[in-house]
CSV table of C-alpha atoms and ligand atoms in Angstrom, one decimal:
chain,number,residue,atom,x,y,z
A,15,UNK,CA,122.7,93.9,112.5
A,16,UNK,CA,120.1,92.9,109.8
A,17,UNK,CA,120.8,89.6,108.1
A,18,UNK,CA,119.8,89.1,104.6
A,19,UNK,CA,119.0,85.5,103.3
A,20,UNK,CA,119.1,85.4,99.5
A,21,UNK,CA,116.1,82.8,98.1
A,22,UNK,CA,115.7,83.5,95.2
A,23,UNK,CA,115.9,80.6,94.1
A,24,UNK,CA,113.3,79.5,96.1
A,25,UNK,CA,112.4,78.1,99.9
A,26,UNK,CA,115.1,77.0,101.0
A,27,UNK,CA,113.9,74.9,104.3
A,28,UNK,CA,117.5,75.4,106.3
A,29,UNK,CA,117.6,79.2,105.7
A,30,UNK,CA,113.9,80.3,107.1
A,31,UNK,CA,114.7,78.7,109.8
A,32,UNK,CA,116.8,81.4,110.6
A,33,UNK,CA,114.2,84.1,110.2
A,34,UNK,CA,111.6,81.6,111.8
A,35,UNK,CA,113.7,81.9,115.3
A,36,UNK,CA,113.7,86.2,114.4
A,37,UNK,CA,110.0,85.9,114.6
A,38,UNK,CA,109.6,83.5,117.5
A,39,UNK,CA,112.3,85.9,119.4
A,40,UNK,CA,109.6,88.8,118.6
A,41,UNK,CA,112.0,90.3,116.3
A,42,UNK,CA,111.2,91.7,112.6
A,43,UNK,CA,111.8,89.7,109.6
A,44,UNK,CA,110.7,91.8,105.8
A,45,UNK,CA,109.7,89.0,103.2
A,46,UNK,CA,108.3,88.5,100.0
A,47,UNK,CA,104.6,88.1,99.7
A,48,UNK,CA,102.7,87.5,95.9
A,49,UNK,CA,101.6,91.4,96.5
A,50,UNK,CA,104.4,93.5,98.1
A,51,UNK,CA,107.2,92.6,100.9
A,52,UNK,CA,105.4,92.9,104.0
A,53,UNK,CA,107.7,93.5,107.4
A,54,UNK,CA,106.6,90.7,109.9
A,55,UNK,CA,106.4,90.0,113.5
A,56,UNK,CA,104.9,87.6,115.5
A,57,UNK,CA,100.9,88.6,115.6
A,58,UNK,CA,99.9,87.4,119.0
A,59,UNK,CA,103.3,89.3,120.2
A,60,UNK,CA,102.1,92.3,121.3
A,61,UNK,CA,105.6,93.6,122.1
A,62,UNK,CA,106.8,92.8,118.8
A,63,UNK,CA,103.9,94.2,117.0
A,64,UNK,CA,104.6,97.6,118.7
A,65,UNK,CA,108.0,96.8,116.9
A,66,UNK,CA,106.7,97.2,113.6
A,67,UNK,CA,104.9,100.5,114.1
A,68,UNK,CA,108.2,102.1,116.1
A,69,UNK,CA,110.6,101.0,112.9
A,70,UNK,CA,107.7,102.2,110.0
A,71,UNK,CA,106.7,105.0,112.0
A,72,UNK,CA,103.1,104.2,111.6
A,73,UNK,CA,100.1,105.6,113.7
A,74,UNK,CA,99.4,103.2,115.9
A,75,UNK,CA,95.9,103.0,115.0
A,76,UNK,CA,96.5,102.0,111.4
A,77,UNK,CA,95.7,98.2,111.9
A,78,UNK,CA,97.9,95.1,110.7
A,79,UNK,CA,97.0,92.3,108.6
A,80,UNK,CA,97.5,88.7,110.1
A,81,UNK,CA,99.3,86.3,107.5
A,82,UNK,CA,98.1,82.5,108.1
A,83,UNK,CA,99.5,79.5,106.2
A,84,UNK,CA,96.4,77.5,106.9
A,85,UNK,CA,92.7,78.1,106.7
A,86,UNK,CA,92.0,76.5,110.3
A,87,UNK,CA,94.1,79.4,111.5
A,88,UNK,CA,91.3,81.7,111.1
A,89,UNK,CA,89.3,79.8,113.8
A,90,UNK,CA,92.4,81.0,115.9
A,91,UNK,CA,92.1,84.8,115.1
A,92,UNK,CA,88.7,85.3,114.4
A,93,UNK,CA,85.6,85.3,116.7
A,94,UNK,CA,83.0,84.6,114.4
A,95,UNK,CA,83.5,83.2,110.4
A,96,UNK,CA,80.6,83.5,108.3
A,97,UNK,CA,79.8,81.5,105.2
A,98,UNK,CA,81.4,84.1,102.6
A,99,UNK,CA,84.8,84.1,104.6
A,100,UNK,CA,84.7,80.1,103.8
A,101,UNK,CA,83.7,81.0,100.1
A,102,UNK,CA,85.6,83.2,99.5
A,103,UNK,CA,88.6,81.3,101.1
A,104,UNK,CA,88.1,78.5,99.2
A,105,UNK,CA,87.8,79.9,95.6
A,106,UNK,CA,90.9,82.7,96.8
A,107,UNK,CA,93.4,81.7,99.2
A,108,UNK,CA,96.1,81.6,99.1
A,109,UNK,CA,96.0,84.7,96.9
A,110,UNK,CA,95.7,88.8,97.3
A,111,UNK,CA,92.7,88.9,99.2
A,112,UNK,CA,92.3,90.2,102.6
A,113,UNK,CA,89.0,89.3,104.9
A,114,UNK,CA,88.3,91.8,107.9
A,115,UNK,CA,86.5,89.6,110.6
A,116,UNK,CA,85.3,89.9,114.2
A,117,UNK,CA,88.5,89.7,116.6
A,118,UNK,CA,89.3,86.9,118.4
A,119,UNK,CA,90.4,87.3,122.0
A,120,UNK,CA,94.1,86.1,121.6
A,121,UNK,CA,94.9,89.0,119.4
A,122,UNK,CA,96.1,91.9,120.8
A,123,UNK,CA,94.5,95.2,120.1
A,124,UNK,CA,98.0,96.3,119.1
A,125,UNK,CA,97.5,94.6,115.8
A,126,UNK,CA,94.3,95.3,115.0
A,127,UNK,CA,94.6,99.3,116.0
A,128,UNK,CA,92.4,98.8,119.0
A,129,UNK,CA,89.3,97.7,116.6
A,130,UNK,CA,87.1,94.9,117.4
A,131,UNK,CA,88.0,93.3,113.6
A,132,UNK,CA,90.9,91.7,112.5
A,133,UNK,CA,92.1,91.7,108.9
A,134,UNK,CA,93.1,88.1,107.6
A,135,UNK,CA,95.0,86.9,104.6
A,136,UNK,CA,97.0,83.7,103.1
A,137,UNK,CA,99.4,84.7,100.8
A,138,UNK,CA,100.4,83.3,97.7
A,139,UNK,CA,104.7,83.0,98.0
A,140,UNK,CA,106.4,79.6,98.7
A,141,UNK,CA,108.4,81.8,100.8
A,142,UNK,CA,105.8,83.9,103.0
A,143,UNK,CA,103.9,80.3,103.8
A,144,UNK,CA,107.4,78.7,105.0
A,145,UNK,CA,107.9,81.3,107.2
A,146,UNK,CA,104.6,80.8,108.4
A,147,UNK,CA,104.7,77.7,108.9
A,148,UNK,CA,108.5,77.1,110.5
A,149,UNK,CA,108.0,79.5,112.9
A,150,UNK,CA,104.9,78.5,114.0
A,151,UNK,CA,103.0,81.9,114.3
A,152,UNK,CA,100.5,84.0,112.6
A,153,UNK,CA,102.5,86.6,111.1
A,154,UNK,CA,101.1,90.5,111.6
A,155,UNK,CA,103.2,92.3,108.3
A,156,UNK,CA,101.8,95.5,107.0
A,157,UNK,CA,103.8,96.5,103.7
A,158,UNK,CA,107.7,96.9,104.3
A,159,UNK,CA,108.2,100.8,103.4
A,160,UNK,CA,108.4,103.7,105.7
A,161,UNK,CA,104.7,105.2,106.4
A,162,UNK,CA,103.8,107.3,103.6
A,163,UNK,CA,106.8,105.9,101.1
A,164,UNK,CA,105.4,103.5,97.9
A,165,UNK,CA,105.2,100.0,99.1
A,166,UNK,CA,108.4,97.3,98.1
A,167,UNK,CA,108.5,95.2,95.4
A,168,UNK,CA,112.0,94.2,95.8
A,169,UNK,CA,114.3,93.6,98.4
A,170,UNK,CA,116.3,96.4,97.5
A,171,UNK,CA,113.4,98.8,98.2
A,172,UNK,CA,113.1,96.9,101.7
A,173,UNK,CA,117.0,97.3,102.3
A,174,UNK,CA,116.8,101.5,101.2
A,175,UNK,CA,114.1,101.8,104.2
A,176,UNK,CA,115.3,99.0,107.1
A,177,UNK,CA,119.2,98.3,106.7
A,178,UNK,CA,120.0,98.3,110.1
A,179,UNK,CA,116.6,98.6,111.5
A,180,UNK,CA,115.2,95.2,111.3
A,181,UNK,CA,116.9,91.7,112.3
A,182,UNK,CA,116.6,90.2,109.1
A,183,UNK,CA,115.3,90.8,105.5
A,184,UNK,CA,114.4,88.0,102.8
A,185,UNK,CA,115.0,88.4,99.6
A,186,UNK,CA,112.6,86.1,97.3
A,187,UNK,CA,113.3,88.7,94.3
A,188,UNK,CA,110.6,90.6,92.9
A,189,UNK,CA,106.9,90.3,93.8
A,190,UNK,CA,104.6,89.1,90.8
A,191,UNK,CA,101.5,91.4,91.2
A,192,UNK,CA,103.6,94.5,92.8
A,193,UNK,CA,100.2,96.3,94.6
A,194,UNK,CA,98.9,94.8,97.8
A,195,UNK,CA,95.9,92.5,98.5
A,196,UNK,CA,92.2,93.3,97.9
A,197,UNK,CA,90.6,94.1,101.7
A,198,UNK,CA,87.1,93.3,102.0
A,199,UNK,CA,85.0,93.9,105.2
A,200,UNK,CA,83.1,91.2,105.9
A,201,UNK,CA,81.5,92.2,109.3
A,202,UNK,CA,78.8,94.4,107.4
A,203,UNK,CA,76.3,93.2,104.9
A,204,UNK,CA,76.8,93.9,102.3
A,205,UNK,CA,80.5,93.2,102.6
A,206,UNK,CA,82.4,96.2,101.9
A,207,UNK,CA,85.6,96.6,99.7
A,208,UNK,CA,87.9,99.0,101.8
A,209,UNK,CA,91.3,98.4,99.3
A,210,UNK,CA,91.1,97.8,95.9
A,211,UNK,CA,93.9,95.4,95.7
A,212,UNK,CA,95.4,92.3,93.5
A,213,UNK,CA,92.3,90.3,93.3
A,214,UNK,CA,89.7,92.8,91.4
A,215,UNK,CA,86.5,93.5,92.7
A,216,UNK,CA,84.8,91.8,90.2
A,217,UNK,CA,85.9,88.6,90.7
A,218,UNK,CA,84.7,88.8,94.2
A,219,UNK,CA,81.5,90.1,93.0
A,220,UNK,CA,81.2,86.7,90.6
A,221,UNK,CA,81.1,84.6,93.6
A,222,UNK,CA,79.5,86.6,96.7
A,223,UNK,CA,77.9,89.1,94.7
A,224,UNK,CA,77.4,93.0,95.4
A,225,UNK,CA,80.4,94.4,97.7
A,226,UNK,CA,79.8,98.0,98.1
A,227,UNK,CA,82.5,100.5,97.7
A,228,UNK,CA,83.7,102.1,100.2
A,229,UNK,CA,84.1,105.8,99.5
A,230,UNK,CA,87.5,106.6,100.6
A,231,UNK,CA,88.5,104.0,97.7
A,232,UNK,CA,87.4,106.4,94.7
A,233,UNK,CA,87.7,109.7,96.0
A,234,UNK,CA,89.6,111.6,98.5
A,235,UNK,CA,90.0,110.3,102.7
A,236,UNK,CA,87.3,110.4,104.5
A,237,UNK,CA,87.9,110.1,108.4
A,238,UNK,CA,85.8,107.2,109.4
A,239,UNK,CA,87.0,104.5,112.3
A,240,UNK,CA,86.2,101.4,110.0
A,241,UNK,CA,89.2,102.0,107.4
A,242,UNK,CA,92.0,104.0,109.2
A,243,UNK,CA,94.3,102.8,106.6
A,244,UNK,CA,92.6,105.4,104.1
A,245,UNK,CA,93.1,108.5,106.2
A,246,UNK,CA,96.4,109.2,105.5
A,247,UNK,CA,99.0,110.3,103.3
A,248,UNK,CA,100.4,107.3,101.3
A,249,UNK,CA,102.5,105.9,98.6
A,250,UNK,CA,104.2,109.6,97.7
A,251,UNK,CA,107.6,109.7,96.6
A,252,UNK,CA,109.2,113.0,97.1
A,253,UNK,CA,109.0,114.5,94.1
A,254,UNK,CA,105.2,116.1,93.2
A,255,UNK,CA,103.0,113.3,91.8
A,256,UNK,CA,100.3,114.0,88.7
A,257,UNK,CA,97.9,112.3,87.2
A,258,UNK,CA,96.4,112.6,84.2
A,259,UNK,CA,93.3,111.0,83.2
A,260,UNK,CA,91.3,110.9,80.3
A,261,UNK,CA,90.9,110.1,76.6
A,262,UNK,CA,94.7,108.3,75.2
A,263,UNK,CA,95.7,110.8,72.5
A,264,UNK,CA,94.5,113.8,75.0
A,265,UNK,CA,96.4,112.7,77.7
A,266,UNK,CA,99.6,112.5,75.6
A,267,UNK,CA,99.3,115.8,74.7
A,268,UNK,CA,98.5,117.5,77.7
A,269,UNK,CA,101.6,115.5,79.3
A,270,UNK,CA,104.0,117.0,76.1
A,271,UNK,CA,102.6,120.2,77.2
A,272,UNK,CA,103.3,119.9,81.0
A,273,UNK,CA,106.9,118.9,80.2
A,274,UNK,CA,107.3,121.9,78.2
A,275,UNK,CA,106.0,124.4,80.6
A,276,UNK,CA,107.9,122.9,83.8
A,277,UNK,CA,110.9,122.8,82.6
A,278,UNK,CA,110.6,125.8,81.2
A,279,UNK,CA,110.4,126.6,84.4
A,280,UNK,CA,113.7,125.0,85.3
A,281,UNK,CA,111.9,122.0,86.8
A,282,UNK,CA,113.1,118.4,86.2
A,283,UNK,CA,110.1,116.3,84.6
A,284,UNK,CA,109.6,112.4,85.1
A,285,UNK,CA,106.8,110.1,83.5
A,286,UNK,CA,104.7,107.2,84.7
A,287,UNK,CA,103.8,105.9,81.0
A,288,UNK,CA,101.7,103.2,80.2
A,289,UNK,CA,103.2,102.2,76.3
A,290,UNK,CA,103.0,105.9,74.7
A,291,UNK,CA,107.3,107.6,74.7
A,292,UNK,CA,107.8,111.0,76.2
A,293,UNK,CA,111.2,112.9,75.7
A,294,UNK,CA,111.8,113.5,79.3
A,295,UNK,CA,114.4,114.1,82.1
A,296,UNK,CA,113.2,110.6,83.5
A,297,UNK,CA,111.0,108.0,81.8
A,298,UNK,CA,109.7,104.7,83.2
A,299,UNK,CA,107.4,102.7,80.9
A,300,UNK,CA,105.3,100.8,83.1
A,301,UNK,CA,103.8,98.4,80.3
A,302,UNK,CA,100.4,98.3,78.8
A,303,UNK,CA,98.3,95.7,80.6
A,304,UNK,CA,96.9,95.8,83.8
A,305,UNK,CA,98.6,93.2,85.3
A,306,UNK,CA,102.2,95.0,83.8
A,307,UNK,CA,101.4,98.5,85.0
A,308,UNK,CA,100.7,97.0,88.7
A,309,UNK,CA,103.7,94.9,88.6
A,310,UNK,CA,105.8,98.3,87.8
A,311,UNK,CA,103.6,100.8,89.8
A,312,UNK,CA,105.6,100.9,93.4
A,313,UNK,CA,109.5,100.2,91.5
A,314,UNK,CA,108.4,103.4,88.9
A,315,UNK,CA,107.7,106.0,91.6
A,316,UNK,CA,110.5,104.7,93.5
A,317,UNK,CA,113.1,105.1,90.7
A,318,UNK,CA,112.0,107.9,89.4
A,319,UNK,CA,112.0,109.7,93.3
A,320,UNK,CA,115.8,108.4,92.8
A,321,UNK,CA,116.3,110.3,89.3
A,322,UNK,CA,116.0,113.6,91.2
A,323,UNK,CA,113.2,114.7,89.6
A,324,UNK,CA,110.5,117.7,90.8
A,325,UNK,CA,107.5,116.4,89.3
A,326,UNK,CA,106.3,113.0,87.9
A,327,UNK,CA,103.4,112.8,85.6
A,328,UNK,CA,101.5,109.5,85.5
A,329,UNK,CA,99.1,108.4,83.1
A,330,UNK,CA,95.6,107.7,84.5
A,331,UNK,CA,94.1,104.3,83.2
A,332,UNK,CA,91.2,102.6,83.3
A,333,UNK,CA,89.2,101.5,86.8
A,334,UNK,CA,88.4,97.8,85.7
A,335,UNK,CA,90.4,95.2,86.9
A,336,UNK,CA,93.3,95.8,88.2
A,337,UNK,CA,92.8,99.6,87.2
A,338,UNK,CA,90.8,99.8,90.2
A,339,UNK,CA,93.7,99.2,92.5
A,340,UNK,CA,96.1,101.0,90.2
A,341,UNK,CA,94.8,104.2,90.0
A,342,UNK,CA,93.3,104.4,93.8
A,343,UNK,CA,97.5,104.4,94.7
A,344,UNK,CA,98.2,106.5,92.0
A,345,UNK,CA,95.8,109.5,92.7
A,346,UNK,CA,97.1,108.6,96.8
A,347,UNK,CA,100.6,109.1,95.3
A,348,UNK,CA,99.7,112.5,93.8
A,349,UNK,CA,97.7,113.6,97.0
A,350,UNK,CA,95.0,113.8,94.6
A,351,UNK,CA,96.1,116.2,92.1
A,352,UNK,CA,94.2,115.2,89.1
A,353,UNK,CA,93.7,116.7,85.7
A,354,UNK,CA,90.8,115.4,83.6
A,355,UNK,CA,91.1,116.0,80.0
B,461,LIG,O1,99.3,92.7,100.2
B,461,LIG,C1,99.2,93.1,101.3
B,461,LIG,O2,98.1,93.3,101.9
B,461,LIG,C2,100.5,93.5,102.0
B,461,LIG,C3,101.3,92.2,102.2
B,461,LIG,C4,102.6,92.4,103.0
B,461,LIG,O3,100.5,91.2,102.7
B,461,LIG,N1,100.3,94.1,103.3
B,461,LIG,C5,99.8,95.4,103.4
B,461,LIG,O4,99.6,95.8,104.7
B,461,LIG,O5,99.5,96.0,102.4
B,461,LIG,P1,99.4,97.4,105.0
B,461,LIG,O6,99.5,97.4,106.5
B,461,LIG,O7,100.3,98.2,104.2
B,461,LIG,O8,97.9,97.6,104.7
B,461,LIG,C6,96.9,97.0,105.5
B,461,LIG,C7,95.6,97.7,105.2
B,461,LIG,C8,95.5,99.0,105.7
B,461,LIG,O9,94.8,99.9,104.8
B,461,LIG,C9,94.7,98.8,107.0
B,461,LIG,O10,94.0,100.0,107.4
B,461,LIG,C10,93.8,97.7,106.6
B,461,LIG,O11,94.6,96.9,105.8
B,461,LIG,N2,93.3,97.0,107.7
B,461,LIG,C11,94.0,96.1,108.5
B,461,LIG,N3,93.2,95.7,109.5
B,461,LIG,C12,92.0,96.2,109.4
B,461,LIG,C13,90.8,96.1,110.1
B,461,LIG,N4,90.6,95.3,111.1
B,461,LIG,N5,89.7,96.8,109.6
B,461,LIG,C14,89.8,97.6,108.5
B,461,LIG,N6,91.0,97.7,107.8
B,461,LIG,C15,92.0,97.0,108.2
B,462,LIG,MG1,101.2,99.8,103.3
């Protein structure tokens, strides 16, 4: 009942024609997107949009972002554009950057989570534009996981959640920047950054200049109506997530000392590492960069959740750059348990 097209070699014109018709039947097609894989469904289908919520088991008034192959597309979704969504569209798109507008009246409020904004983005993928484009839609597609599961950044991890559940799934092989996009309200002044994501703030900031932070983005939820994304439980695998944060050489040995003392206490240890070796049950070496460590972020907690271990500890990194969108799904993947050394 789900088909899978292999491209991974690339768009292959004759083969997204076949998800094109899935999403023009208001059926649900997973494909690969520059950030994560993203499970898409016709945007202005409200019936199909429902779709997407039933199979992820997301609260309905956790709001979708709309996937556009070209800029004009906007004009179709949004009420009102302002001069920073053409900047920023312009220098950006297509790329991981997400623009949160005034609604326009064709979309339905099941997208947008019954708010008055819509979230907007053009993604960078040969793949995710060709869809776009053959099936002649704007394309609603939140990340392809289960609610609350870390995000896909393979097809694979799209085939574990939906085999069986969706019509078809795209493979386009693994996704180059492995977090999802940077969201970015632009219905307040200042705009307000309400995702770190794969285009770092300060980029943004270079060309529109201060974005405030929202606060959710640092620290723990906070229940407010403008970001309904950020209230609840997300990225965590099922074994216990922590992080720890602080100077290098500390971390490393408060991490040796945590592996000691739980499996002393018969537990089974994983680490998130970022370059250092542990002697572990389960070890994932994420890479040292940024750009590596948010590549490997989602696949890590995902095999490690697979090892059959109790705990994971993660080391904490850096919040520049990337860092920033790193470490806000990191500390969501440990439900905010934190050590600071
Ligand atoms: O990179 C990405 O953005 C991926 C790929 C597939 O494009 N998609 C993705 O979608 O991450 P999702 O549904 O997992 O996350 C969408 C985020 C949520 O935090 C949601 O609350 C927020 O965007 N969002 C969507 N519409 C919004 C709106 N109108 N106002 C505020 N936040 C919105
Ligand atoms: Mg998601």
């Amino acid at each position: 009942m789900t088909v899978v097209i292999n491209m991974r070699e690339g768009l292959d014109w004759k083969k997204i024609k076949i998800g094109a018709r899935f999403i023009r039947e208001g059926k649900l097609v997973a494909f690969p997107t520059e950030t994560v894989y993203g499970l898409g469904a016709d945007a202005l289908n409200e019936n199909a949009v429902k779709r997407i919520f039933k199979a992820k088991g997301r609260p309905p008034d956790n709001p979708l972002i709309i996937h556009i192959a070209e800029f004009e597309q906007v004009y179709e979704l949004a009420s009102e554009v302002p001069e920073k969504a053409k900047i920023l569209a312009e220098k950006f798109w297509p790329g991981p950057l997400t623009i949160v507008l005034p609604k326009g009246d064709k979309v339905p409020y099941a997208t947008t989570g019954g708010l008055e904004t819509v979230a907007i983005r053009m993604p960078a993928n040969e793949i995710a534009l060709g869809l776009i484009k053959a099936s002649e839609r704007p394309i609603a597609a939140p990340s392809a996981n289960i609610s609350g599961k870390p995000s896909p950044t393979l097809a694979e991890h799209v085939v574990d959640d939906f085999y069986g559940k969706i019509e078809c799934i795209i493979d386009g092989g693994e996704t180059k920047v492995g977090v999802e996009s940077t969201v970015i309200d632009l219905t307040t002044d200042p705009p307000m950054l309400l995702r770190p994501g794969g285009l770092p703030l300060e980029e943004i900031e270079a060309v529109i200049g201060k974005v405030e932070i929202h606060p959710a983005v640092k620290g723990k939820p906070v229940n407010l109506a403008k970001a309904p994304g950020m209230k609840y439980k997300h990225y965590a695998p099922d074994a216990q997530v922590i992080v720890i944060e602080g100077e290098r050489e500390r971390v490393k040995e408060k991490i040796n000392e945590l592996i000691k003392r739980y499996k002393a206490q018969g537990m089974r240890v994983g680490v998130m590492a970022t370059g250092d070796f542990y002697k572990a049950d389960a070890y994932f070496n994420m890479g040292e960069s940024e750009e590596e460590i948010a590549r490997n972020l989602f696949k890590a907690l995902r095999e490690l959740d697979k090892s059959g271990v109790d705990i994971i500890l993660a080391e904490g990194i850096e919040e520049r750059g990337l860092g920033l969108a790193v470490m806000n799904r990191l500390r969501k993947a440990a439900g905010y348990r934190v050590i600071k050394v």
